[in-house]
Structures are given as structure tokens and as C-alpha cells.
Amino acid sequence: MELNASLSLVRPEIILSFSALFLLLLAAWMDQAGRLISILAVAALAAAAALTVNSLGSGSNSSAFDGLMVNDAFGNFSKLLIYIAAAVSLMIAPRFLEKAGAMRAEYPVLILLSCIGMGVMVSATDLISLYIGLELQSLSAYVLASFVRSDGRSAEAGLKYFVLGGLASGMLLFGASLVYGFAGSTSFAAIGVAMDKEVGLGLIFGIVFILSGLAFKISAAPFHMWTPDVYEGAPTPVTAFFASAPKVAAMALLMRIVLEAFGSQILVWQQIIIAVALMSIIIGAVGAIGQQNLKRLMAYSSINNVGFILIGLATGTEQGIAAMLVYLTIYVVMTLGSFVCLMQLKDKDGSYREEFADIAGLSKTRPALAAAFAIFMFSLAGIPPLFGFWGKLVVFNAAVAAGLLPLAVIGIAASVIGAFYYLKVVKVMYFDDAADVIAESDDKVLVWTGGILAAANSPLGYFAIPVLGVWTAVAAKALF
Amino acid sequence: MNVADIPVLSIMLAIPMVAAALCLFVRAELARTIALTATLGNLILGVLLWMSYDPAGAQWQFTESAQLFGPIGWKLGIDGISLTLIMLSVFLMPICIGASWNTIQKRVGEYMAAFLLMETLMIGVFAAQDLLLFYIFFEAGLIPMYLIIGIWGGQDRIYASYKFFLYTLLGSVVMLIAMLWMIQFAGTADIPTLLNTDFPAQAQTLLWLAFFASFAVKMPMWPVHTWLPDAHVQAPTAGSVILAGVLLKMGGYGFLRFSLPMFPEASANFIPLVFGLSMVAVVYTSLVALVQQDMKKLIAYSSVAHMAIVTVGLFTFNQQGIEGAIIVMLSHGLVSGALFLCVGVIYDRLHTREISRYGGISVNMPKYALLFMLFTMASVGLPGTSGFVGEFLSLAGAYKVSTWATLIATTGIILGAGYMLYLYRRIAFGPQVNADAAAMQDIGGREMWLLVPIAVVVLWMGVYPETFLAPIRRDVATIVDRIERAAPSGDSKLMAVDPTTTRFRVAHEPKNDVAEGSH
């Protein structure tokens, strides 16, 4: 019966696993079924999401498989976000991949597998299950990055991602072995107990390696180098996926391990997180300035945003975690929206454009698209009254409440550097003479998704603050 | 009609916003009409607001409160100071729309939408009673103004728009951290409550500096004023009017609403800094204005000099000085707005802002020359115009605090007369050396409608300032009461004499002796 109880706690993962396997079979039987399988995969994600919503408000907290995984509000909130991001990445993909001749059934299946991995990541409470989840997610991601086989850049992105990702996994695993060796257990709870007593050099080494490995996964500086290359090379819908769902999963994993396993010794990791946060903010902002490719720009933007999210973790407080989850939610909306806009940049021959020069004067030829893009850019820059401001506000509020004033001041001052390059996008679209490269978008799905995401990022998003506040508070409580 | 029974402030915020959304979807002519109708509608509501405002009533009137956005409270309410600044905004807006009627031909719908959005945000800044709501309105103004300068601006518009945006953003973000700290400390973001919260003296210093960084840039004070000449020169006429007329007032309003009553001790400690920067600003920017060849730049520098008198007046810690500062803000809003419109009028005809391209135009444009002279005189501070009332009051207030600072700040009026009259002479008088300037048509009906209402109000404020002082008197007194405990002693050796009787007695009696002796 123990097994049954455990299985009932991982129902979303079970649904996704069976769907993935079933869809894989279906793909083997049917030719050219990419679209159908995508739709079914979205349905599977919706079913899994519905299961997570159920337990969101309740704040139940039950351990499964002898403490390998946990079903709590924190994990469920992260899963919901991941499933939504993955579903959007599935919906926006078909036309793009068809154009590249790569709309194969493996795309939705790989996304589903990756989602299972991410689900395990966010609910893992043991180094073993953590690693299994992480690898399942990463392996799917490596394949996805090189999904367009005919494109050299895509293959390059996949290879780079694989080599560097493997290195990061190795570092993480090495750290995990050190922590296991010095704490005597792989369970987060047991490590937490061991750390209560004293923290030796070995444990600190282990923690540093684990944090480095995870910093790579969330593309935080100084482990961010792969991001621009992979973002640029991977097919745009895959980049949209990379920038959203795995970020949420790795960030949630980081939050859980830091607070549940290392939470009692905040001084050991707080400085690391602060340093990583500030470096990410500054490198993300400065690195973006010279970029000519919009996907590379978005890569630096995600490095920059990860820095802001980490400020919440540096506080080590419940308020900080709730703030991070709010920021993550808004970040997912902003990033997906920006990529949806990017994917609408098609020239008259139907090929995709992604350079600054292509969007010059876009507001004259495609006013709605330019307006949506501008909303996402101002929102990413955190300028009120757009919704991105709220994310920055809650994170800085948590930092101020935790007494980290210098961090808050430096972080917010550096956000002005970031504003510079977001403004550049708006400037090119609105102030420059029209290049008239971009044609009308013929993909209604993209237009509608972009419109909905833009509306969510406009001041209308503020109406979601109360709900978001309650859910993130419950989720953050689960970690303490 | 009393508008206190309806949520008038929310309606005033909603009208331009809805109109802005409409403007995006209609063709040019309709967009113009919608914008004008909406701004005139708001002006009517503003007048009703003014008439319904009770100067002797509660401190905060027309209050509204709703919990829509979680921690951000939708709390609105105004006192007399907010009222006058809201009036200034709604008064200038239809004029801005009118000024852009013919000159803006590209992307009219978006232009009108940006201006209408600006109006919502300006009213929001002056009406917000929640700290975070205030910040949102305060910062959000950057986006439409960035677009206005960048899309419809002049040659170097991109540089100017970036400079405007990043300067003001950098100034403001630190203020956000300070606000968050204050909310933690006081446990509320409610501005009326915060106004009566005593922050510890040490924290006050840092908080004051954080707010100062934002408001000094917005004001703008020397040496962070350099964005202003660029922004003014590049912005379209109506953009300059709004920038000079209302956006600069947000800095002064911020000092008045936050820095002074919330951090009285810190404000008192920083008087030397504020006075020092203001003195430099008055003399330096006036001298810079004197050598400008570009009309808009000249007026922009004169704005910096006038704003320095505002900061001097605000930090006098007495009724006269602060009332004077508010009147200078209102007066400068009208006068510099009108001066930018005057520049716009001749710019539309000759398409150059270079002063030497004009000359002697009072011959062919007598009506224009008359109005331009009126605003020039008001900018100089001639008695009978609004400029005199404000400058006299703030300098009289400043005299009680620092005679030296007053002495130097007063040179600003002399220098102001210098550069403004010099500007006027070079444009309106002298020989008509440029044939094209001599051939310009006098102002027509539309331009009269823009300038005459401002002229009327400028004279009204100069002749009977009581209309504008009445609503703010009690609120200024509240602020003065609040900050009295930290007020500086001053170096002017004031004597407690009754000005009406004593002086006459002292002056008359010896005179009578002499008169008797001669008999």
C-alpha cells in the first residue's frame, strides 16, 4: 500500500510518462502526425496541470518513495508554471518547424519527457532523485537544441549545450558525492540535520560544486557562457522553451536544496548567491549592449533576469522565496511573449529574421506586433506600469525586509544599465526608418498567444497580484 | 455642481486613458477630435473639482480607496497643493493638443494616445495617496515621453530621448528602495499616515538622499539638469510644453509632499546643499542662457534657473517661502509653456530655432509680439504678472533663512531680465534683416486660442494671486507646522515689530519735530 500511496502523489508525472510513451508509439504507426501528436501532448500537459492546481491552495505536504520526492504546494506551483510554459512552446512550434522541415513527432514527445524530468526536479528531496530528474530534463534538452538537423547552427548549439551541460552535471554530481560523504546521507532532511551541527571544509566544497552545477543550469554568471550560443542556434520555439520551463525547474530545485538541505547555515551560501546574483545582473546587462541578434539579446536578458530572481534567494526568507516565485511567473510570461513576437518576424519569402536591422521601423509596418514587443521590452526592463515592474518590486522588497540594502541598491542601479538595451529594441522599432523586411504574420496561433501574453504583461496583469500573492505565499511556506 | 459625491479623480484618470486607447484605432482627424474632446472634458471636470474643493474642509478631499491590486492600494485624494497642480495639468493639456493640431502629420493617433496617457499619469502622480501607486504613476510617465521625444522629435531626438529616460530612471530607482524601506518601517504605504510618521534621524538622511536623487533630476537641479536642454530642444512643441509645464513640477511636488514633511530633520540638515546648488544653478544657468543661439535651449536653461528659485523657496521652512515656491511652479508652468508655444509659432513658419534667423518681427506680427512680450515679462517677474508674485514670496521667505543665498538667488531675476529681454529684442525688434522672417504671417485664430487663455491666467495670477493662494494656504501651514521643529534659525535678525503701526510712529514723529521747528 505504501507504493500505491506514493504513486498517487506523482500522478502528474505518471500521466505524462504514459502519454509520452503512447505518443511515441503513435508516431511509429502514423506518418506525418507531428501536429496531431503536439495537440495530444498539450492535452496531456493540461491534464497534468489540472492535477497540480487541485493541491495548490491546500498546502498539503506528503513525502513519497521513502523521502525521495515530495508533493507540496511549492512543487505544484512550479510544475504548473512549467506545464504552461511547455504547452505554449508546443503550440507555437508547428509552423516554424514545418518551415525548417523538422516537424516530427519527437518534438512533443521530447518536451513531455523533459517535463517529467522537471517535475521530478522540483519535487525531489534527495540528491539521487534530483540528479535523475535533472538528467532526464537535460538529455531531452540536448536533443531539442539540435532538433533541426539540416541547420548547422542548431547542431552546434546542441553539441555545445551537451558538452557544457555534461560538465555541469559532473560538477553537480561531484558536489553531491562530497556532500553525501561528509553529511552521511543523500536526503535533504538528513543533510540539513547534519549541517546543524557543524560545517566542515568538505561540506563547503560540496555545496560550492552543487551550486556551480545549478548556476550553469539556470545560466547564472559566471556559468552563463553557453547561453547566447545555444539560444541563438536552437530553433526559436525550442529557445522559448529553454528560456522558460527549465529555468523555472532549475531555479525551484536550487531554492529547495538551498533551503531544505543547507538552510540552517545561511552564511555558507548567502555570499555565493549574492555574488552570483550581482554578476548575473551586471554581465547580463553589459553583455547585451553590443548584440545584433535578437535571440542573443534575449539570452543576455535571461541572464540578467536570473540575477534579479536570485536576489530573492539571497534573503533566505519565506518572503524572498515567494518573491522569487512571483518574479519567475512574470518572467515566464515576458520571455514567452518576447519569443512569440520574435517568431512572427518573417520576411516576404517566409524565412525567419532575427537581427536588429530587420525590425527597424517595425512600428510603421506592423504596429500591433511592435506594440506587443515594446510592452515585453519595457516589462523586462521593469518600468511601471507594466507587470514586469511588480516582479522586481517584490524581489527588492524582500531584500529590503531582510536587511540586504546594499544588494538592493546595487541591483536596482544596475537595472538601469539593463534598461538601456531594452530601450534600444524599442528605439529601433519606433524611431528608425522602416526597413520594411517583415511581412504580415499568417500564423493566427502566434498572433493570439502574443496578444494574450501582452495583455497579461500590461497593467491588466496587476489584477492578478492578489491571486499570485496567495499562491506564492502558500508555495513558499512549504519550504520552511 | 458638487463633484465630491462621484469618484471624480478616477473618472479624470479614466477619460484620457479610454480616449488614448480609442485614438490608436482611428484615423488622424478623428484622433485629433477625440483627444481635444477628452482633454476639454477633463478641463471641465477640473474646474468643477476646483469649485467643489473646500479650502476650509478636510485636508484630503475627494478621497477614494479600493483594494484592487493586493499590496498596491488604489488610494486617491487631493489637498490644495495637488489641486492646483492637477488644474495646471488639465489646463495645459487641451492647449498641447491644439498646438499639435497641424504640426503633427505623421502617426497622429499614436501621438494623441501618448499625450492622453501622459495626462492620466500626471493627474495620477498628484492624486495618488499610496506610495507605490505614486511611484508607478511617477515612473510610467517615462514611457510616453520617451516615445514623444523619440518619434516626433527633432534632429538629435534619439540621443535626447535616451538621455531623458536613463537620467530620470537612474534618479528614481534608488527612491524605490527608500520607499520600500519606509513601507517596512511604517507598516503602511498610505501617504497621509506616512506624513505623520517620525523616521529615525539617521535613516532620514539616507532616505532624504534617495528621494533627492530622484526629485533633483526631475526638477532639474544643477548639476543633473543637462538632460533638460537636450530633451526640450528635440521634443515637439507640445512635448516641451508638457515637460516644462508639468513634468518638472513633479520634482517640486515630490520635495513638498515627501522630503519636507517626512524627513524634516534631514531636510533642515541639507539646506546648505540645496541652497548651494540652487545658487549655482541661478547664476550659472542664467549666464549659459545668455549666450544661447537656440531659442528653445535658452528657455530650457531659464527653466533650470526658475526651478532653482523653487528649491530655495521650498527649503525656507516658512509659509511665505513655500507658498511662493508653489506659485513659481504654477507660474513657470504657464509661462514657460507659453514661451515654448511662442517659439513653436515661429518655428512652424520658418522651421528654425536659431535666434539670428529672426528679427524685427513685431512689424509683421504685432499680435504675436504683444503676447510674446507679456510672457517675456512674466518670465522676468514683472509686477502684475504671475512671475513676480511667486519670486517675491519665495525670496522674501528665503531672506529669513539666509540673506546671502537670497542675495545671490535674486541676481537670477536681474540676469533673467537680461537674457529674456535680449532674446525678445533679437526676435521682435531691430531691423528686419531676414526677408523670410519679415514675411511671416501674424498668428491666426487657432494660435490665439492657445496663447490668450494662458495670458489671461498669467495676469490673473499676477493681479489677484489670492485665488491661487487660498486653496494652498492651509496645506502649506500644515507642512510648516510639521517641519517647524527642525526649522533653521536664520541670519536675517528679524525683529518682532508690528508693520502697520510701529513703523509709522517711528517715521512720523521726528518728521513732525522738524516741521514744527521750521515754523
Coordinates of N, CA and C in Angstrom, one line a residue, chain A residues 319 363-364 367 378 383-386 389-390 393 396-398 400-401 405 408-409 412-413 415-416 419-420 423-427 429-433 459 462-463 465-466, chain B residues 67-72 106-107 110 121 132 135-137 139-143 146-151 157-158 161-162 165-166 169-170 173-174 176-177 180-181 183-184:
Chain A
Q319 N 9.5 35.3 2.6 CA 9.1 36.4 1.7 C 9.9 36.4 0.4
S363 N 7.3 49.5 -36.2 CA 6.0 50.1 -35.7 C 5.2 50.7 -36.9
K364 N 5.9 51.0 -38.0 CA 5.1 51.6 -39.1 C 4.4 50.5 -39.9
P367 N 2.2 47.7 -36.7 CA 2.0 48.4 -35.4 C 1.7 47.5 -34.2
F378 N 9.7 46.8 -22.3 CA 9.5 47.7 -21.1 C 9.3 46.9 -19.9
I383 N 9.9 48.7 -16.1 CA 9.4 50.0 -16.0 C 7.9 49.9 -15.6
P384 N 7.4 50.6 -14.6 CA 6.0 50.6 -14.4 C 5.3 51.4 -15.5
P385 N 4.1 51.2 -15.8 CA 3.1 50.4 -15.1 C 3.0 49.0 -15.7
L386 N 4.1 48.5 -16.4 CA 4.0 47.2 -16.9 C 4.2 46.1 -15.8
F389 N 7.4 45.2 -13.7 CA 7.8 46.0 -12.5 C 7.4 45.4 -11.2
W390 N 6.3 44.7 -11.2 CA 5.9 44.1 -9.9 C 6.8 43.0 -9.5
L393 N 9.8 44.6 -8.0 CA 9.4 45.3 -6.7 C 9.4 44.2 -5.6
F396 N 12.9 43.1 -4.6 CA 13.7 44.1 -3.9 C 13.0 44.4 -2.5
N397 N 11.7 44.2 -2.5 CA 11.1 44.4 -1.2 C 11.5 43.3 -0.2
A398 N 11.7 42.1 -0.7 CA 12.2 41.0 0.2 C 13.6 41.3 0.6
V400 N 15.0 44.2 0.9 CA 15.0 45.3 1.9 C 14.5 44.8 3.3
A401 N 13.5 43.9 3.3 CA 13.0 43.4 4.5 C 14.0 42.5 5.2
L405 N 20.2 45.9 2.2 CA 20.1 47.2 1.5 C 21.1 47.4 0.4
A408 N 20.3 45.5 -2.6 CA 19.1 46.0 -3.3 C 19.5 47.3 -4.1
V409 N 20.3 48.1 -3.5 CA 20.6 49.4 -4.1 C 21.5 49.1 -5.4
I412 N 19.3 47.4 -8.1 CA 18.4 48.3 -8.8 C 19.1 49.3 -9.7
A413 N 20.3 49.7 -9.2 CA 21.0 50.7 -10.0 C 21.5 50.0 -11.3
S415 N 20.0 47.8 -12.8 CA 18.8 47.5 -13.7 C 18.7 48.7 -14.7
V416 N 19.3 49.8 -14.4 CA 19.2 50.9 -15.3 C 20.1 50.6 -16.6
A419 N 18.1 48.6 -18.7 CA 17.0 49.3 -19.4 C 17.6 49.8 -20.7
F420 N 18.8 50.1 -20.8 CA 19.4 50.7 -22.0 C 19.2 49.8 -23.2
L423 N 15.6 49.4 -24.2 CA 15.1 50.7 -24.9 C 15.6 50.6 -26.3
K424 N 16.8 50.0 -26.5 CA 17.3 50.0 -27.9 C 16.4 49.3 -28.8
V425 N 15.8 48.2 -28.4 CA 14.8 47.5 -29.2 C 13.7 48.4 -29.6
V426 N 13.1 49.1 -28.5 CA 12.0 50.0 -28.8 C 12.5 51.1 -29.7
K427 N 13.7 51.6 -29.5 CA 14.2 52.7 -30.4 C 14.2 52.2 -31.8
M429 N 12.6 49.8 -33.3 CA 11.2 49.6 -33.9 C 10.5 50.9 -34.1
Y430 N 10.7 51.9 -33.2 CA 9.8 53.1 -33.3 C 10.5 54.3 -33.9
F431 N 11.8 54.5 -33.7 CA 12.4 55.7 -34.1 C 13.1 55.6 -35.4
D432 N 13.5 54.4 -35.8 CA 14.3 54.3 -37.0 C 13.4 54.2 -38.2
D433 N 14.0 54.5 -39.4 CA 13.3 54.4 -40.6 C 12.9 53.0 -40.9
P459 N -0.7 46.7 -17.8 CA -1.2 47.0 -16.4 C -2.4 46.0 -16.0
Y462 N -1.9 43.5 -13.2 CA -1.9 43.9 -11.8 C -3.1 43.3 -11.1
F463 N -4.2 43.0 -11.9 CA -5.3 42.4 -11.2 C -5.0 40.9 -10.7
I465 N -2.4 40.2 -9.1 CA -1.5 40.3 -7.9 C -2.0 39.5 -6.7
P466 N -3.3 39.8 -6.3 CA -3.8 39.1 -5.1 C -3.7 37.6 -5.2
Chain B
Q67 N -9.2 48.1 -2.8 CA -8.1 47.2 -2.8 C -8.2 46.3 -4.0
L68 N -7.6 46.9 -5.1 CA -7.7 46.1 -6.4 C -6.4 45.3 -6.6
F69 N -5.3 45.8 -6.2 CA -4.0 45.2 -6.7 C -3.2 44.6 -5.5
G70 N -3.9 44.0 -4.6 CA -3.1 43.5 -3.4 C -2.4 44.6 -2.7
P71 N -1.1 44.5 -2.6 CA -0.4 45.5 -1.7 C -0.4 46.9 -2.3
I72 N -0.7 47.1 -3.6 CA -0.8 48.4 -4.1 C -2.2 48.9 -4.0
K106 N 2.5 63.0 -39.0 CA 2.7 61.6 -39.0 C 2.3 60.9 -37.7
R107 N 1.7 59.7 -37.9 CA 1.3 58.9 -36.8 C 0.5 59.7 -35.7
E110 N -1.2 57.7 -32.6 CA -0.3 57.3 -31.6 C 0.2 58.5 -30.8
L121 N -1.3 60.0 -16.3 CA -0.2 59.7 -15.4 C 0.1 61.0 -14.6
L132 N 3.3 53.3 -3.4 CA 3.6 52.5 -4.6 C 2.9 53.0 -5.8
Y135 N 4.6 55.9 -7.1 CA 5.8 55.6 -7.8 C 5.5 55.1 -9.2
I136 N 4.4 54.3 -9.3 CA 4.0 53.8 -10.6 C 3.7 54.9 -11.6
F137 N 2.9 55.8 -11.1 CA 2.5 57.0 -12.0 C 3.7 57.8 -12.3
E139 N 6.9 57.0 -12.5 CA 7.8 56.4 -13.4 C 7.2 56.1 -14.8
A140 N 6.0 55.8 -14.7 CA 5.3 55.4 -16.0 C 5.4 56.5 -17.0
G141 N 5.4 57.7 -16.5 CA 5.5 58.9 -17.5 C 6.7 58.8 -18.4
L142 N 7.7 58.1 -18.0 CA 8.9 58.0 -18.9 C 8.5 57.4 -20.2
I143 N 7.6 56.4 -20.2 CA 7.4 55.7 -21.5 C 6.8 56.6 -22.6
Y146 N 9.3 59.3 -23.6 CA 10.4 58.7 -24.4 C 9.9 58.6 -25.9
L147 N 8.7 58.1 -26.0 CA 8.2 57.9 -27.4 C 7.9 59.3 -28.0
I148 N 7.4 60.2 -27.3 CA 7.1 61.5 -27.9 C 8.4 62.2 -28.4
I149 N 9.4 62.2 -27.5 CA 10.7 62.8 -28.0 C 11.3 62.0 -29.1
G150 N 11.2 60.7 -29.0 CA 11.9 59.8 -30.0 C 11.3 59.8 -31.3
I151 N 10.0 59.8 -31.4 CA 9.3 59.6 -32.6 C 9.1 60.9 -33.3
R157 N 16.9 63.5 -31.9 CA 15.9 63.1 -30.9 C 16.3 61.8 -30.2
I158 N 17.0 60.9 -30.9 CA 17.3 59.6 -30.2 C 18.2 59.8 -29.0
S161 N 16.2 61.4 -26.3 CA 15.2 60.5 -25.6 C 15.9 59.5 -24.7
Y162 N 17.0 59.0 -25.1 CA 17.8 58.1 -24.2 C 18.2 58.8 -23.0
F165 N 15.4 59.4 -20.6 CA 14.9 58.2 -20.0 C 15.9 57.7 -18.9
L166 N 17.1 57.5 -19.3 CA 18.1 56.9 -18.4 C 18.4 57.8 -17.2
L169 N 15.4 57.6 -14.9 CA 15.2 56.3 -14.3 C 16.3 56.1 -13.3
L170 N 17.5 56.4 -13.6 CA 18.6 56.2 -12.6 C 18.3 57.0 -11.3
V173 N 15.2 55.0 -9.3 CA 15.2 53.6 -8.8 C 15.6 53.6 -7.4
V174 N 16.6 54.4 -7.0 CA 17.0 54.4 -5.6 C 15.9 54.8 -4.7
L176 N 12.9 54.1 -5.1 CA 12.0 52.9 -4.9 C 12.5 52.1 -3.7
I177 N 13.8 51.9 -3.6 CA 14.3 51.2 -2.4 C 14.0 51.9 -1.1
L180 N 10.5 51.3 -0.3 CA 10.2 50.0 0.3 C 10.6 50.0 1.8
W181 N 11.7 50.6 2.0 CA 12.2 50.7 3.4 C 11.2 51.4 4.3
I183 N 8.0 51.7 3.8 CA 6.8 50.9 4.0 C 7.0 49.8 5.0
Q184 N 8.2 49.2 5.0 CA 8.6 48.2 6.0 C 8.5 48.9 7.4

